[in-house]
PDB file of C-alpha atoms in Angstrom:
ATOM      1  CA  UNK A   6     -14.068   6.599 -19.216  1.00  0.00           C
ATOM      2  CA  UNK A   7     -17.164   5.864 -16.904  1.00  0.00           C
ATOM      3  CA  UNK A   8     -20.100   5.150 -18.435  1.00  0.00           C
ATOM      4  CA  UNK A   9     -21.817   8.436 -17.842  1.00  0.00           C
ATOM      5  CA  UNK A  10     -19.657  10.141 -20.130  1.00  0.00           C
ATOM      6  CA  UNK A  11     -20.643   7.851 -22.752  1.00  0.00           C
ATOM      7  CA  UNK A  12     -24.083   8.049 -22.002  1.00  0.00           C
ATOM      8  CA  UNK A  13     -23.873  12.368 -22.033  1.00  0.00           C
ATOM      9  CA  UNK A  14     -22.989  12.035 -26.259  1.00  0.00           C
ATOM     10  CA  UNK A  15     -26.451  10.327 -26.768  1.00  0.00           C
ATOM     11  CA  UNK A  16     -29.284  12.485 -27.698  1.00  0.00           C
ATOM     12  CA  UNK A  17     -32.808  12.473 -29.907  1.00  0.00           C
ATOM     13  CA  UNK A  18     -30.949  13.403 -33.410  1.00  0.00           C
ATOM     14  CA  UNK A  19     -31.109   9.720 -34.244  1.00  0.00           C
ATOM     15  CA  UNK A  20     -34.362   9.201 -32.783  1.00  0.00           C
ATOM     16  CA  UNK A  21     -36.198   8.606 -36.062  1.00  0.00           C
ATOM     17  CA  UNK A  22     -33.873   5.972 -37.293  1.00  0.00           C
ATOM     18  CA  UNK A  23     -34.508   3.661 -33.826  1.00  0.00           C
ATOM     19  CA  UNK A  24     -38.145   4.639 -33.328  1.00  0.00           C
ATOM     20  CA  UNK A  25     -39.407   3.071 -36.653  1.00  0.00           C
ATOM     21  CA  UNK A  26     -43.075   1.635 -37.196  1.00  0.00           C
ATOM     22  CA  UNK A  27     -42.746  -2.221 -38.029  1.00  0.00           C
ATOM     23  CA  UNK A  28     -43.346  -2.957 -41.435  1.00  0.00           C
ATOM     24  CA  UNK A  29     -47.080  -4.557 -42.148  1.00  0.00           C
ATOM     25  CA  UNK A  30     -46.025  -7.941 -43.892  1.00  0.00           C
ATOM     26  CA  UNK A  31     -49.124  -8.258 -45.504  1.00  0.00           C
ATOM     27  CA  UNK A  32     -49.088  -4.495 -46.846  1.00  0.00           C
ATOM     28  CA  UNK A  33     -45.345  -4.925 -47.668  1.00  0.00           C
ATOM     29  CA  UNK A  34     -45.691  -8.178 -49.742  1.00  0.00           C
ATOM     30  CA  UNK A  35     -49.361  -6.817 -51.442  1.00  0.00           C
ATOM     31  CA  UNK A  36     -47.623  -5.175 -54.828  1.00  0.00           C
ATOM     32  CA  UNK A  37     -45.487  -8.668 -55.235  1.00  0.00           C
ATOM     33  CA  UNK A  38     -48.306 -11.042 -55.453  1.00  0.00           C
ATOM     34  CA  UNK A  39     -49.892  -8.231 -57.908  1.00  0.00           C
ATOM     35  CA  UNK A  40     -46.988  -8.248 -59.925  1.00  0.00           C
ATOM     36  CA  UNK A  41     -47.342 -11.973 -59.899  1.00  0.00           C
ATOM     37  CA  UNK A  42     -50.565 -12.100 -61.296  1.00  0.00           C
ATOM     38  CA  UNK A  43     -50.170  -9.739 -63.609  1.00  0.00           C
ATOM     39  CA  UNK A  44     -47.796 -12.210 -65.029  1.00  0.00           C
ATOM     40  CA  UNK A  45     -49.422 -15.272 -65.068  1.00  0.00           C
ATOM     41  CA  UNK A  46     -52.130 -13.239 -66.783  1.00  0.00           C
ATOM     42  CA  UNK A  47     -49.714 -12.078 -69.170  1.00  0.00           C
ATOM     43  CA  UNK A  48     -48.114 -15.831 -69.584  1.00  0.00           C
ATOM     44  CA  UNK A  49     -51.693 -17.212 -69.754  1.00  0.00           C
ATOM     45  CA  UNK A  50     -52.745 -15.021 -73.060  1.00  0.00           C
ATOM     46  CA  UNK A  51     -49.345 -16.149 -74.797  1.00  0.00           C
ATOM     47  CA  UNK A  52     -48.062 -12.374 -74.306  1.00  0.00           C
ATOM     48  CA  UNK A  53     -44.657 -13.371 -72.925  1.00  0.00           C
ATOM     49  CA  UNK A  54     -43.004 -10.056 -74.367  1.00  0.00           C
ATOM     50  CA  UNK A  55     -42.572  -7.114 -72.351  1.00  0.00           C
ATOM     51  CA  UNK A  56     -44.904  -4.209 -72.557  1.00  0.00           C
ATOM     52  CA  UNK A  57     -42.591  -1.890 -74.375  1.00  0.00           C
ATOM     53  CA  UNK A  58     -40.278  -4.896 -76.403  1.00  0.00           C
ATOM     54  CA  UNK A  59     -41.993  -4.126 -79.897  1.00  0.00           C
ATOM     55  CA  UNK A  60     -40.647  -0.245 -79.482  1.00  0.00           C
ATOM     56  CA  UNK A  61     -37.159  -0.071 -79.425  1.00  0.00           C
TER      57      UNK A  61
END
């Protein structure tokens, strides 16, 4: 099969899956660190528990 024919099945329906925007690194790892200092905050006032342990 010559290569044209394999290039005639490609089209723009997968477009959005190839044509991504790169991920911002520092956006992407912003809610981590927050959730990091939200726990040494938490470890810091001797709260080690989590917020809803006491209502089970």
């Amino acid at each position: 099969m010559p290569l044209k024919d394999y290039l005639s099945v490609i089209d723009n329906a997968l477009k959005h899956l190839f044509d991504r925007k790169a991920i911002d690194p520092t956006k992407a790892r912003r809610s981590l660190l927050r959730g990091i200092d939200r726990t040494l905050a938490q470890f810091k006032t001797g709260s080690t528990g989590t917020p809803t342990a006491g209502t089970a």
